[in-house]
Short mmCIF file of N, CA and C in Angstrom, two decimals:
data_model
loop_
_atom_site.label_atom_id
_atom_site.label_comp_id
_atom_site.label_asym_id
_atom_site.label_seq_id
_atom_site.Cartn_x
_atom_site.Cartn_y
_atom_site.Cartn_z
N MET A 18 -44.89 -88.82 58.29
CA MET A 18 -46.00 -87.96 58.70
C MET A 18 -47.01 -87.85 57.56
N LYS A 19 -48.24 -87.75 57.96
CA LYS A 19 -49.35 -87.69 57.01
C LYS A 19 -49.81 -86.24 56.84
N GLY A 20 -49.83 -85.76 55.60
CA GLY A 20 -50.22 -84.39 55.34
C GLY A 20 -51.28 -84.26 54.27
N ALA A 21 -51.82 -83.06 54.13
CA ALA A 21 -52.82 -82.77 53.11
C ALA A 21 -52.75 -81.30 52.74
N ILE A 22 -53.33 -81.00 51.58
CA ILE A 22 -53.40 -79.64 51.07
C ILE A 22 -54.86 -79.19 51.14
N PHE A 23 -55.09 -78.05 51.76
CA PHE A 23 -56.41 -77.43 51.79
C PHE A 23 -56.27 -76.05 51.18
N PHE A 24 -57.12 -75.74 50.21
CA PHE A 24 -56.98 -74.45 49.55
C PHE A 24 -58.35 -73.81 49.31
N SER A 25 -58.29 -72.50 49.13
CA SER A 25 -59.43 -71.70 48.75
C SER A 25 -59.04 -70.97 47.47
N SER A 26 -59.92 -70.92 46.50
CA SER A 26 -59.59 -70.27 45.22
C SER A 26 -60.80 -69.53 44.70
N LYS A 27 -60.57 -68.39 44.08
CA LYS A 27 -61.68 -67.64 43.50
C LYS A 27 -61.73 -67.79 41.99
N TYR A 28 -60.58 -67.66 41.33
CA TYR A 28 -60.55 -67.72 39.86
C TYR A 28 -59.70 -68.86 39.31
N GLY A 29 -59.10 -69.69 40.18
CA GLY A 29 -58.46 -70.89 39.70
C GLY A 29 -56.95 -71.00 39.85
N SER A 30 -56.24 -69.90 39.99
CA SER A 30 -54.78 -69.98 40.10
C SER A 30 -54.34 -70.74 41.34
N THR A 31 -54.97 -70.47 42.46
CA THR A 31 -54.60 -71.14 43.70
C THR A 31 -54.89 -72.63 43.61
N GLY A 32 -56.01 -72.98 43.01
CA GLY A 32 -56.34 -74.39 42.81
C GLY A 32 -55.34 -75.09 41.91
N GLU A 33 -54.89 -74.40 40.88
CA GLU A 33 -53.89 -74.98 39.99
C GLU A 33 -52.58 -75.24 40.74
N TYR A 34 -52.14 -74.27 41.54
CA TYR A 34 -50.94 -74.48 42.34
C TYR A 34 -51.14 -75.63 43.33
N ALA A 35 -52.29 -75.68 43.98
CA ALA A 35 -52.57 -76.76 44.95
C ALA A 35 -52.47 -78.12 44.27
N ASN A 36 -53.04 -78.24 43.09
CA ASN A 36 -52.98 -79.51 42.36
C ASN A 36 -51.55 -79.84 41.93
N TRP A 37 -50.78 -78.85 41.51
CA TRP A 37 -49.38 -79.10 41.16
C TRP A 37 -48.61 -79.60 42.38
N ILE A 38 -48.84 -78.98 43.53
CA ILE A 38 -48.16 -79.41 44.76
C ILE A 38 -48.60 -80.82 45.12
N GLY A 39 -49.88 -81.11 44.99
CA GLY A 39 -50.38 -82.45 45.27
C GLY A 39 -49.75 -83.50 44.36
N GLU A 40 -49.64 -83.20 43.08
CA GLU A 40 -49.00 -84.12 42.14
C GLU A 40 -47.54 -84.36 42.49
N ALA A 41 -46.85 -83.29 42.87
CA ALA A 41 -45.42 -83.40 43.15
C ALA A 41 -45.12 -84.09 44.47
N THR A 42 -46.06 -84.04 45.42
CA THR A 42 -45.81 -84.58 46.77
C THR A 42 -46.61 -85.83 47.09
N GLY A 43 -47.65 -86.09 46.33
CA GLY A 43 -48.52 -87.22 46.65
C GLY A 43 -49.54 -86.91 47.73
N LEU A 44 -49.62 -85.66 48.17
CA LEU A 44 -50.59 -85.29 49.21
C LEU A 44 -51.99 -85.15 48.61
N PRO A 45 -53.03 -85.52 49.36
CA PRO A 45 -54.39 -85.28 48.89
C PRO A 45 -54.68 -83.77 48.88
N VAL A 46 -55.53 -83.36 47.95
CA VAL A 46 -55.84 -81.94 47.76
C VAL A 46 -57.34 -81.74 47.99
N PHE A 47 -57.68 -80.76 48.86
CA PHE A 47 -59.08 -80.48 49.18
C PHE A 47 -59.38 -79.00 48.98
N ASN A 48 -60.42 -78.71 48.21
CA ASN A 48 -60.92 -77.35 48.10
C ASN A 48 -61.82 -77.12 49.31
N VAL A 49 -61.58 -76.09 50.09
CA VAL A 49 -62.34 -75.89 51.33
C VAL A 49 -63.83 -75.69 51.07
N LYS A 50 -64.21 -75.20 49.91
CA LYS A 50 -65.64 -75.00 49.65
C LYS A 50 -66.38 -76.32 49.47
N ASP A 51 -65.66 -77.40 49.15
CA ASP A 51 -66.29 -78.70 48.97
C ASP A 51 -66.56 -79.42 50.28
N LYS A 52 -65.99 -78.92 51.36
CA LYS A 52 -66.19 -79.47 52.71
C LYS A 52 -65.84 -80.96 52.80
N GLN A 53 -64.84 -81.36 52.04
CA GLN A 53 -64.34 -82.73 52.12
C GLN A 53 -63.00 -82.68 52.84
N GLY A 54 -62.64 -83.78 53.46
CA GLY A 54 -61.39 -83.83 54.20
C GLY A 54 -61.48 -83.01 55.47
N LYS A 55 -60.77 -83.48 56.48
CA LYS A 55 -60.75 -82.77 57.76
C LYS A 55 -59.31 -82.49 58.13
N PRO A 56 -58.95 -81.22 58.36
CA PRO A 56 -57.57 -80.91 58.74
C PRO A 56 -57.11 -81.67 59.98
N SER A 57 -58.04 -82.00 60.86
CA SER A 57 -57.68 -82.70 62.10
C SER A 57 -57.16 -84.11 61.84
N ASP A 58 -57.39 -84.65 60.64
CA ASP A 58 -56.94 -86.01 60.31
C ASP A 58 -55.47 -86.07 59.89
N TYR A 59 -54.80 -84.93 59.85
CA TYR A 59 -53.45 -84.90 59.29
C TYR A 59 -52.44 -84.34 60.29
N ASP A 60 -51.17 -84.78 60.11
CA ASP A 60 -50.07 -84.36 60.99
C ASP A 60 -49.48 -83.01 60.59
N PHE A 61 -49.57 -82.68 59.29
CA PHE A 61 -49.12 -81.37 58.82
C PHE A 61 -50.01 -80.95 57.66
N LEU A 62 -50.03 -79.64 57.41
CA LEU A 62 -50.94 -79.10 56.41
C LEU A 62 -50.22 -78.12 55.49
N VAL A 63 -50.64 -78.16 54.24
CA VAL A 63 -50.28 -77.13 53.27
C VAL A 63 -51.58 -76.38 53.00
N LEU A 64 -51.59 -75.10 53.30
CA LEU A 64 -52.78 -74.28 53.12
C LEU A 64 -52.53 -73.28 52.00
N GLY A 65 -53.54 -73.02 51.19
CA GLY A 65 -53.37 -72.08 50.09
C GLY A 65 -54.56 -71.17 49.94
N SER A 66 -54.27 -69.91 49.60
CA SER A 66 -55.34 -68.93 49.40
C SER A 66 -54.84 -67.80 48.50
N PRO A 67 -55.73 -67.27 47.67
CA PRO A 67 -55.35 -66.05 46.98
C PRO A 67 -55.41 -64.87 47.93
N ILE A 68 -54.69 -63.83 47.59
CA ILE A 68 -54.81 -62.54 48.28
C ILE A 68 -55.71 -61.69 47.38
N ILE A 69 -56.86 -61.31 47.89
CA ILE A 69 -57.79 -60.49 47.14
C ILE A 69 -58.17 -59.29 48.00
N TYR A 70 -58.05 -58.11 47.44
CA TYR A 70 -58.30 -56.87 48.17
C TYR A 70 -57.47 -56.81 49.44
N TYR A 71 -56.21 -57.18 49.31
CA TYR A 71 -55.19 -57.06 50.37
C TYR A 71 -55.40 -57.99 51.55
N LYS A 72 -56.17 -59.07 51.36
CA LYS A 72 -56.36 -60.03 52.45
C LYS A 72 -56.57 -61.43 51.90
N ILE A 73 -56.45 -62.40 52.80
CA ILE A 73 -56.67 -63.80 52.46
C ILE A 73 -58.13 -63.98 52.05
N TYR A 74 -58.34 -64.69 50.97
CA TYR A 74 -59.70 -65.01 50.52
C TYR A 74 -60.24 -66.16 51.38
N ASN A 75 -61.48 -66.08 51.77
CA ASN A 75 -62.14 -67.10 52.58
C ASN A 75 -61.44 -67.29 53.93
N TYR A 76 -60.98 -66.19 54.50
CA TYR A 76 -60.27 -66.26 55.78
C TYR A 76 -61.12 -66.84 56.90
N LYS A 77 -62.43 -66.78 56.75
CA LYS A 77 -63.31 -67.35 57.78
C LYS A 77 -63.07 -68.84 57.95
N TRP A 78 -62.83 -69.56 56.84
CA TRP A 78 -62.56 -70.99 56.93
C TRP A 78 -61.26 -71.23 57.71
N PHE A 79 -60.25 -70.44 57.42
CA PHE A 79 -58.96 -70.62 58.09
C PHE A 79 -59.09 -70.34 59.59
N VAL A 80 -59.79 -69.28 59.94
CA VAL A 80 -59.98 -68.94 61.36
C VAL A 80 -60.85 -69.99 62.05
N LYS A 81 -61.91 -70.44 61.38
CA LYS A 81 -62.79 -71.47 61.95
C LYS A 81 -62.04 -72.77 62.25
N ASN A 82 -61.05 -73.08 61.45
CA ASN A 82 -60.31 -74.34 61.60
C ASN A 82 -59.02 -74.19 62.40
N MET A 83 -58.83 -73.06 63.04
CA MET A 83 -57.60 -72.81 63.80
C MET A 83 -57.28 -73.92 64.81
N SER A 84 -58.28 -74.45 65.47
CA SER A 84 -58.02 -75.49 66.47
C SER A 84 -57.44 -76.75 65.83
N ASN A 85 -57.69 -76.95 64.54
CA ASN A 85 -57.15 -78.10 63.82
C ASN A 85 -55.69 -77.89 63.39
N PHE A 86 -55.19 -76.68 63.54
CA PHE A 86 -53.84 -76.35 63.09
C PHE A 86 -52.83 -76.38 64.23
N ASN A 87 -53.31 -76.42 65.47
CA ASN A 87 -52.41 -76.33 66.63
C ASN A 87 -51.35 -77.42 66.63
N ASN A 88 -50.13 -77.00 66.90
CA ASN A 88 -48.99 -77.90 67.06
C ASN A 88 -48.70 -78.75 65.82
N LYS A 89 -49.05 -78.24 64.66
CA LYS A 89 -48.76 -78.94 63.41
C LYS A 89 -47.89 -78.04 62.54
N PRO A 90 -46.99 -78.62 61.79
CA PRO A 90 -46.31 -77.80 60.79
C PRO A 90 -47.33 -77.30 59.75
N ILE A 91 -47.28 -76.01 59.45
CA ILE A 91 -48.18 -75.40 58.49
C ILE A 91 -47.35 -74.68 57.43
N LEU A 92 -47.55 -75.07 56.19
CA LEU A 92 -46.98 -74.36 55.05
C LEU A 92 -48.15 -73.63 54.40
N PHE A 93 -48.03 -72.33 54.26
CA PHE A 93 -49.15 -71.54 53.73
C PHE A 93 -48.67 -70.80 52.49
N PHE A 94 -49.30 -71.11 51.35
CA PHE A 94 -48.94 -70.36 50.15
C PHE A 94 -50.08 -69.42 49.78
N THR A 95 -49.68 -68.21 49.39
CA THR A 95 -50.64 -67.23 48.91
C THR A 95 -50.36 -66.99 47.43
N VAL A 96 -51.40 -66.62 46.72
CA VAL A 96 -51.30 -66.36 45.29
C VAL A 96 -51.87 -64.98 45.01
N SER A 97 -51.08 -64.17 44.31
CA SER A 97 -51.54 -62.82 43.97
C SER A 97 -50.71 -62.30 42.79
N GLY A 98 -51.02 -61.09 42.38
CA GLY A 98 -50.22 -60.44 41.36
C GLY A 98 -48.98 -59.80 41.95
N ALA A 99 -48.99 -59.56 43.25
CA ALA A 99 -47.86 -58.90 43.90
C ALA A 99 -46.68 -59.86 44.06
N ALA A 100 -45.51 -59.33 43.88
CA ALA A 100 -44.29 -60.11 44.10
C ALA A 100 -44.05 -60.26 45.60
N ALA A 101 -43.30 -61.29 45.95
CA ALA A 101 -42.93 -61.49 47.36
C ALA A 101 -42.22 -60.24 47.87
N GLY A 102 -42.46 -59.91 49.12
CA GLY A 102 -41.81 -58.75 49.72
C GLY A 102 -42.61 -58.20 50.87
N PRO A 103 -42.16 -57.09 51.43
CA PRO A 103 -42.79 -56.52 52.63
C PRO A 103 -44.28 -56.21 52.46
N LYS A 104 -44.66 -55.70 51.29
CA LYS A 104 -46.08 -55.36 51.07
C LYS A 104 -46.95 -56.61 51.19
N LEU A 105 -46.56 -57.66 50.52
CA LEU A 105 -47.33 -58.91 50.56
C LEU A 105 -47.27 -59.55 51.95
N ASP A 106 -46.12 -59.53 52.59
CA ASP A 106 -46.00 -60.06 53.95
C ASP A 106 -46.96 -59.35 54.90
N LYS A 107 -47.10 -58.04 54.72
CA LYS A 107 -48.00 -57.25 55.57
C LYS A 107 -49.46 -57.66 55.33
N TRP A 108 -49.85 -57.83 54.08
CA TRP A 108 -51.23 -58.25 53.78
C TRP A 108 -51.51 -59.61 54.40
N PHE A 109 -50.56 -60.52 54.28
CA PHE A 109 -50.72 -61.87 54.84
C PHE A 109 -50.85 -61.80 56.36
N ALA A 110 -49.95 -61.07 56.99
CA ALA A 110 -49.94 -60.98 58.46
C ALA A 110 -51.20 -60.32 59.01
N LYS A 111 -51.76 -59.35 58.28
CA LYS A 111 -52.96 -58.66 58.75
C LYS A 111 -54.23 -59.49 58.51
N SER A 112 -54.14 -60.54 57.70
CA SER A 112 -55.32 -61.32 57.34
C SER A 112 -55.70 -62.39 58.34
N LEU A 113 -54.74 -62.85 59.11
CA LEU A 113 -54.97 -64.01 59.98
C LEU A 113 -54.49 -63.71 61.40
N PRO A 114 -55.02 -64.44 62.37
CA PRO A 114 -54.57 -64.24 63.75
C PRO A 114 -53.08 -64.53 63.91
N GLU A 115 -52.43 -63.80 64.77
CA GLU A 115 -51.01 -63.96 65.03
C GLU A 115 -50.66 -65.39 65.43
N SER A 116 -51.55 -66.04 66.16
CA SER A 116 -51.27 -67.43 66.59
C SER A 116 -51.10 -68.37 65.39
N LEU A 117 -51.82 -68.11 64.31
CA LEU A 117 -51.64 -68.93 63.10
C LEU A 117 -50.41 -68.48 62.33
N ILE A 118 -50.23 -67.19 62.19
CA ILE A 118 -49.07 -66.66 61.46
C ILE A 118 -47.77 -67.16 62.09
N SER A 119 -47.72 -67.19 63.41
CA SER A 119 -46.48 -67.55 64.10
C SER A 119 -46.06 -69.01 63.89
N GLN A 120 -47.00 -69.88 63.55
CA GLN A 120 -46.65 -71.29 63.34
C GLN A 120 -46.60 -71.65 61.85
N THR A 121 -46.61 -70.64 61.00
CA THR A 121 -46.73 -70.84 59.56
C THR A 121 -45.46 -70.45 58.83
N LYS A 122 -45.10 -71.24 57.84
CA LYS A 122 -44.06 -70.88 56.88
C LYS A 122 -44.81 -70.40 55.64
N HIS A 123 -44.61 -69.12 55.27
CA HIS A 123 -45.37 -68.50 54.18
C HIS A 123 -44.57 -68.53 52.88
N TYR A 124 -45.26 -68.89 51.80
CA TYR A 124 -44.68 -68.89 50.45
C TYR A 124 -45.57 -68.01 49.57
N ALA A 125 -45.00 -67.00 48.96
CA ALA A 125 -45.74 -66.11 48.07
C ALA A 125 -45.55 -66.55 46.63
N LEU A 126 -46.65 -66.91 45.99
CA LEU A 126 -46.63 -67.32 44.59
C LEU A 126 -47.39 -66.29 43.76
N ARG A 127 -46.97 -66.12 42.54
CA ARG A 127 -47.65 -65.15 41.67
C ARG A 127 -48.68 -65.86 40.81
N GLY A 128 -49.80 -65.22 40.61
CA GLY A 128 -50.91 -65.84 39.92
C GLY A 128 -51.20 -65.30 38.55
N ARG A 129 -52.47 -65.37 38.22
CA ARG A 129 -52.94 -64.98 36.90
C ARG A 129 -54.22 -64.15 37.08
N GLN A 130 -54.36 -63.14 36.24
CA GLN A 130 -55.59 -62.36 36.23
C GLN A 130 -55.96 -62.07 34.78
N ILE A 131 -57.10 -62.56 34.38
CA ILE A 131 -57.60 -62.32 33.03
C ILE A 131 -58.87 -61.49 33.19
N PRO A 132 -58.77 -60.18 32.92
CA PRO A 132 -59.91 -59.29 33.22
C PRO A 132 -61.25 -59.77 32.70
N LYS A 133 -61.32 -60.30 31.49
CA LYS A 133 -62.62 -60.71 30.93
C LYS A 133 -63.24 -61.90 31.68
N GLU A 134 -62.43 -62.61 32.49
CA GLU A 134 -62.96 -63.74 33.26
C GLU A 134 -63.39 -63.34 34.67
N LEU A 135 -63.14 -62.10 35.04
CA LEU A 135 -63.48 -61.64 36.38
C LEU A 135 -64.96 -61.29 36.49
N ARG A 136 -65.49 -61.41 37.68
CA ARG A 136 -66.85 -60.96 37.94
C ARG A 136 -66.86 -59.44 37.75
N TRP A 137 -68.01 -58.90 37.43
CA TRP A 137 -68.10 -57.48 37.09
C TRP A 137 -67.57 -56.59 38.22
N TYR A 138 -67.87 -56.94 39.48
CA TYR A 138 -67.42 -56.10 40.60
C TYR A 138 -65.90 -56.08 40.68
N ASP A 139 -65.28 -57.25 40.56
CA ASP A 139 -63.82 -57.32 40.62
C ASP A 139 -63.19 -56.57 39.45
N ARG A 140 -63.79 -56.69 38.28
CA ARG A 140 -63.28 -55.99 37.10
C ARG A 140 -63.38 -54.48 37.31
N LEU A 141 -64.51 -54.03 37.83
CA LEU A 141 -64.71 -52.60 38.09
C LEU A 141 -63.70 -52.08 39.12
N MET A 142 -63.49 -52.84 40.18
CA MET A 142 -62.54 -52.41 41.22
C MET A 142 -61.12 -52.32 40.65
N LEU A 143 -60.75 -53.23 39.77
CA LEU A 143 -59.43 -53.17 39.15
C LEU A 143 -59.29 -51.98 38.22
N ILE A 144 -60.34 -51.65 37.51
CA ILE A 144 -60.30 -50.47 36.64
C ILE A 144 -60.12 -49.22 37.48
N ILE A 145 -60.89 -49.10 38.55
CA ILE A 145 -60.77 -47.93 39.44
C ILE A 145 -59.36 -47.88 40.04
N GLY A 146 -58.90 -49.03 40.57
CA GLY A 146 -57.57 -49.08 41.15
C GLY A 146 -56.49 -48.77 40.14
N GLY A 147 -56.64 -49.29 38.93
CA GLY A 147 -55.65 -49.05 37.89
C GLY A 147 -55.58 -47.60 37.48
N LEU A 148 -56.73 -46.96 37.39
CA LEU A 148 -56.73 -45.54 37.00
C LEU A 148 -56.11 -44.66 38.08
N LYS A 149 -56.18 -45.08 39.33
CA LYS A 149 -55.62 -44.29 40.44
C LYS A 149 -54.19 -44.67 40.78
N ASN A 150 -53.70 -45.79 40.26
CA ASN A 150 -52.39 -46.30 40.66
C ASN A 150 -51.28 -45.48 40.00
N PRO A 151 -50.38 -44.89 40.80
CA PRO A 151 -49.29 -44.10 40.24
C PRO A 151 -48.16 -44.95 39.63
N ASP A 152 -48.12 -46.23 39.97
CA ASP A 152 -47.08 -47.13 39.44
C ASP A 152 -47.52 -47.60 38.05
N PRO A 153 -46.78 -47.22 37.00
CA PRO A 153 -47.22 -47.55 35.63
C PRO A 153 -47.28 -49.06 35.35
N ILE A 154 -46.40 -49.84 35.95
CA ILE A 154 -46.42 -51.29 35.73
C ILE A 154 -47.65 -51.90 36.40
N ALA A 155 -47.87 -51.55 37.67
CA ALA A 155 -49.04 -52.06 38.40
C ALA A 155 -50.33 -51.59 37.73
N ARG A 156 -50.35 -50.35 37.27
CA ARG A 156 -51.54 -49.82 36.59
C ARG A 156 -51.86 -50.67 35.36
N LYS A 157 -50.84 -50.97 34.56
CA LYS A 157 -51.05 -51.77 33.36
C LYS A 157 -51.58 -53.16 33.71
N GLU A 158 -51.00 -53.79 34.76
CA GLU A 158 -51.46 -55.11 35.19
C GLU A 158 -52.90 -55.08 35.66
N GLU A 159 -53.27 -54.05 36.40
CA GLU A 159 -54.64 -53.95 36.90
C GLU A 159 -55.63 -53.76 35.76
N LEU A 160 -55.23 -53.04 34.73
CA LEU A 160 -56.13 -52.76 33.61
C LEU A 160 -56.12 -53.85 32.54
N LYS A 161 -54.97 -54.44 32.28
CA LYS A 161 -54.83 -55.39 31.16
C LYS A 161 -54.72 -56.84 31.60
N GLY A 162 -54.39 -57.08 32.88
CA GLY A 162 -54.22 -58.44 33.37
C GLY A 162 -52.77 -58.88 33.35
N PHE A 163 -52.53 -60.11 33.80
CA PHE A 163 -51.18 -60.66 33.87
C PHE A 163 -51.27 -62.17 34.01
N ASP A 164 -50.15 -62.84 33.75
CA ASP A 164 -50.07 -64.28 33.95
C ASP A 164 -48.65 -64.61 34.41
N TYR A 165 -48.51 -64.81 35.71
CA TYR A 165 -47.22 -65.14 36.31
C TYR A 165 -47.18 -66.59 36.79
N MET A 166 -48.15 -67.39 36.40
CA MET A 166 -48.19 -68.79 36.84
C MET A 166 -46.89 -69.47 36.42
N ASP A 167 -46.27 -70.16 37.38
CA ASP A 167 -44.98 -70.80 37.12
C ASP A 167 -44.89 -72.05 38.00
N LYS A 168 -44.97 -73.20 37.36
CA LYS A 168 -44.95 -74.46 38.10
C LYS A 168 -43.66 -74.63 38.90
N SER A 169 -42.55 -74.12 38.40
CA SER A 169 -41.28 -74.27 39.12
C SER A 169 -41.27 -73.51 40.45
N SER A 170 -42.17 -72.55 40.63
CA SER A 170 -42.19 -71.77 41.87
C SER A 170 -42.66 -72.58 43.08
N ILE A 171 -43.21 -73.77 42.84
CA ILE A 171 -43.65 -74.60 43.97
C ILE A 171 -42.50 -75.41 44.57
N GLU A 172 -41.33 -75.41 43.94
CA GLU A 172 -40.22 -76.25 44.40
C GLU A 172 -39.87 -76.08 45.88
N PRO A 173 -39.80 -74.84 46.41
CA PRO A 173 -39.50 -74.72 47.85
C PRO A 173 -40.55 -75.40 48.74
N ILE A 174 -41.81 -75.35 48.32
CA ILE A 174 -42.87 -76.00 49.08
C ILE A 174 -42.71 -77.52 49.00
N VAL A 175 -42.45 -78.02 47.82
CA VAL A 175 -42.27 -79.46 47.62
C VAL A 175 -41.11 -79.97 48.47
N LYS A 176 -40.01 -79.23 48.49
CA LYS A 176 -38.84 -79.64 49.28
C LYS A 176 -39.17 -79.66 50.77
N MET A 177 -39.91 -78.66 51.24
CA MET A 177 -40.27 -78.61 52.66
C MET A 177 -41.23 -79.75 53.00
N VAL A 178 -42.17 -80.06 52.13
CA VAL A 178 -43.07 -81.19 52.35
C VAL A 178 -42.27 -82.47 52.47
N GLN A 179 -41.29 -82.66 51.60
CA GLN A 179 -40.46 -83.86 51.66
C GLN A 179 -39.70 -83.94 52.98
N GLN A 180 -39.20 -82.81 53.46
CA GLN A 180 -38.51 -82.79 54.76
C GLN A 180 -39.47 -83.15 55.88
N ILE A 181 -40.64 -82.57 55.86
CA ILE A 181 -41.62 -82.85 56.91
C ILE A 181 -42.03 -84.32 56.88
N LYS A 182 -42.28 -84.84 55.70
CA LYS A 182 -42.68 -86.25 55.57
C LYS A 182 -41.62 -87.18 56.15
N SER A 183 -40.39 -86.78 56.03
CA SER A 183 -39.31 -87.61 56.56
C SER A 183 -38.96 -87.24 58.01
N LYS A 184 -39.77 -86.34 58.60
CA LYS A 184 -39.58 -85.86 59.98
C LYS A 184 -38.25 -85.17 60.17
N ASN A 185 -37.76 -84.53 59.14
CA ASN A 185 -36.48 -83.82 59.17
C ASN A 185 -36.73 -82.33 58.98
N VAL A 186 -37.59 -81.77 59.82
CA VAL A 186 -37.96 -80.36 59.70
C VAL A 186 -36.84 -79.50 60.29
N SER A 187 -36.44 -78.47 59.52
CA SER A 187 -35.40 -77.56 60.05
C SER A 187 -36.00 -76.32 60.62
#
């Protein structure tokens, strides 16, 4: 089966993961803002997006391309500071139509946030959120930043891509 990776990234973590997955699997990698590659040309897709302000970034592209996702295996990785769990699952599920969520295998990856590299609005929102956050660990991350990038975290995605490529999907 022929597959490809399509991703959206704001500050680079999602793009870095997409490229790591592409290197490990041999799949072509397309940034959706470049408007190259067509999801309709592939049998399965790996989609990637950061979670920003509790939702998928550039969700309009994903919704616009929904017809290209029908009846295809979809692996969707999200990148954020939040650890995998119910909170992140809820943000993911609320970001996209149920028809896409229901055909998707979701992988939560942790990203990187370097406050001095953020746009002023994003930096301001994190300061406000950090000052109001009752969780001391989350407050510190929102104010000081974090780096959870981990190349080994793509292994479950790589294994699933290999299964799909061999038409041995479980």
